[in-house]
Coordinates of C-alpha atoms in Angstrom, one line a residue:
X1 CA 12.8 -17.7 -1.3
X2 CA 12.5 -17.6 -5.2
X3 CA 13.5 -14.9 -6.9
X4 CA 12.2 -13.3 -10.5
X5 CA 13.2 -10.5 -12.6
X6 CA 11.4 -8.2 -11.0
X7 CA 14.8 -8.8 -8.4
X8 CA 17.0 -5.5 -10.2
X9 CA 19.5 -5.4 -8.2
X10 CA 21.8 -7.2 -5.5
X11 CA 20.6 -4.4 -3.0
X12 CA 17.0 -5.7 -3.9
X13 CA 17.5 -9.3 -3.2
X14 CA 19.2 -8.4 0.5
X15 CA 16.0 -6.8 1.0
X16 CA 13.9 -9.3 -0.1
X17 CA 15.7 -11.9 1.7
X18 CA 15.8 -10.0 4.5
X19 CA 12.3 -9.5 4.7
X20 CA 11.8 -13.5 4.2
X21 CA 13.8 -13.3 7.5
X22 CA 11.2 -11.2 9.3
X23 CA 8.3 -13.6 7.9
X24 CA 10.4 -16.7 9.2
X25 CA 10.7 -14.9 12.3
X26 CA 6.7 -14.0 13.0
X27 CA 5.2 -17.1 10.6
X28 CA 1.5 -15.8 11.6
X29 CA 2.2 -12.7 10.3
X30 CA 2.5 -14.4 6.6
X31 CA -1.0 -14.7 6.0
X32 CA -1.8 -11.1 6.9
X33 CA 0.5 -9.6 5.0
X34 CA 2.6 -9.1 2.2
X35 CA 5.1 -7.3 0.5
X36 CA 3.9 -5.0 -2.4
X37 CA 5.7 -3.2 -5.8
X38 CA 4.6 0.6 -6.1
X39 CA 6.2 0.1 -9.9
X40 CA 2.5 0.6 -11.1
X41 CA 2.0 3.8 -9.2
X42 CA 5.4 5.3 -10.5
X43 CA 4.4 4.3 -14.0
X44 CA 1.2 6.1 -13.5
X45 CA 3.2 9.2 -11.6
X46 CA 1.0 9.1 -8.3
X47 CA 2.8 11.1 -5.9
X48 CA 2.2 10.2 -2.8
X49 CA 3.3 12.9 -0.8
X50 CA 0.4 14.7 -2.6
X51 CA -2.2 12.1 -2.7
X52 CA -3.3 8.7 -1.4
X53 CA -5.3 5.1 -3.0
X54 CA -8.8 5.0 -1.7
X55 CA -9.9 1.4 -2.9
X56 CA -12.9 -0.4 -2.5
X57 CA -14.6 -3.7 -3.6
X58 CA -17.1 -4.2 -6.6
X59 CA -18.3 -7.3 -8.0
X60 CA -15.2 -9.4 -6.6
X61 CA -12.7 -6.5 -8.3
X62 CA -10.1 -4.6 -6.9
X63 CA -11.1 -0.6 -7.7
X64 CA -8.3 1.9 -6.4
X65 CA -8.3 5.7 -7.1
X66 CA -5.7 8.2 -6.0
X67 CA -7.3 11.4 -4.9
X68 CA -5.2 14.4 -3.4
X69 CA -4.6 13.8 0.5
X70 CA -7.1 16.0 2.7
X71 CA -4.7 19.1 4.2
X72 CA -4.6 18.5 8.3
X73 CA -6.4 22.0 8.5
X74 CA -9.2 21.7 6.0
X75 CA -13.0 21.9 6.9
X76 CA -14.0 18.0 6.3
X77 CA -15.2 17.1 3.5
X78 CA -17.5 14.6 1.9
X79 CA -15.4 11.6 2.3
X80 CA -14.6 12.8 5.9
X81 CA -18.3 11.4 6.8
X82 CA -16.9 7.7 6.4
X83 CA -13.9 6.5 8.6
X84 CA -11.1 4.8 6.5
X85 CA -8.5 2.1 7.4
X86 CA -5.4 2.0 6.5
X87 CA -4.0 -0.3 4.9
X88 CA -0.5 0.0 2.9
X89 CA 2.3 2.3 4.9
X90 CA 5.6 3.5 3.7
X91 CA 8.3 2.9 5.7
X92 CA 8.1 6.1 7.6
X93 CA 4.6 4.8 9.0
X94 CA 2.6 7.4 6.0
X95 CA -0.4 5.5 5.0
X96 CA -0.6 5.2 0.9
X97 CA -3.6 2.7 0.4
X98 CA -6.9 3.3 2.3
X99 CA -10.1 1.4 2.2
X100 CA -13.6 2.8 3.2
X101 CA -14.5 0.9 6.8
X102 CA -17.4 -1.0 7.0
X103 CA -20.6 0.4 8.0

């Protein structure tokens, strides 16, 4: 495993090597996945205790907005209609990133 500065801290390369561990350890899981920086988000002050990405795909582009997370009690809303997938979780198993599923 390479490092780069983005590597702060000796804690921070443990964890990145032991991640690279867990890769070694399940190989076809390296395609599938990978490890991700929330450094944007903080810059931008998402809270994501408070809200969650919704991206989806437009002319071969990336488009993620953060919208506030839909309370467990609430009538459903508009975006309720569509079912979502998750697709980035925090360690605690909290899903951050969604993406609208197919139709």
């Amino acid at each position: 495993m390479t490092t780069d500065d983005r590597v702060r801290s000796d804690e921070d390369l443990a964890f990145f090597e032991a991640v690279a561990d867990v890769f070694r350890k399940y190989p076809d899981a390296q395609g599938r996945y990978a490890l991700a920086s929330l450094e944007q988000e903080i810059e931008l002050g998402i809270d994501f205790g408070r809200q969650v990405g919704v991206s989806r795909v437009e002319d071969r582009q990336i488009i993620t907005e953060f919208v506030d997370r839909e309370e467990p009690d609430a009538a459903p809303g508009p975006r309720a209609a569509h079912m979502r997938l998750c697709i980035e979780r925090d360690i605690h198993g909290r899903c951050l990133m969604w993406i609208e599923a197919p139709e």
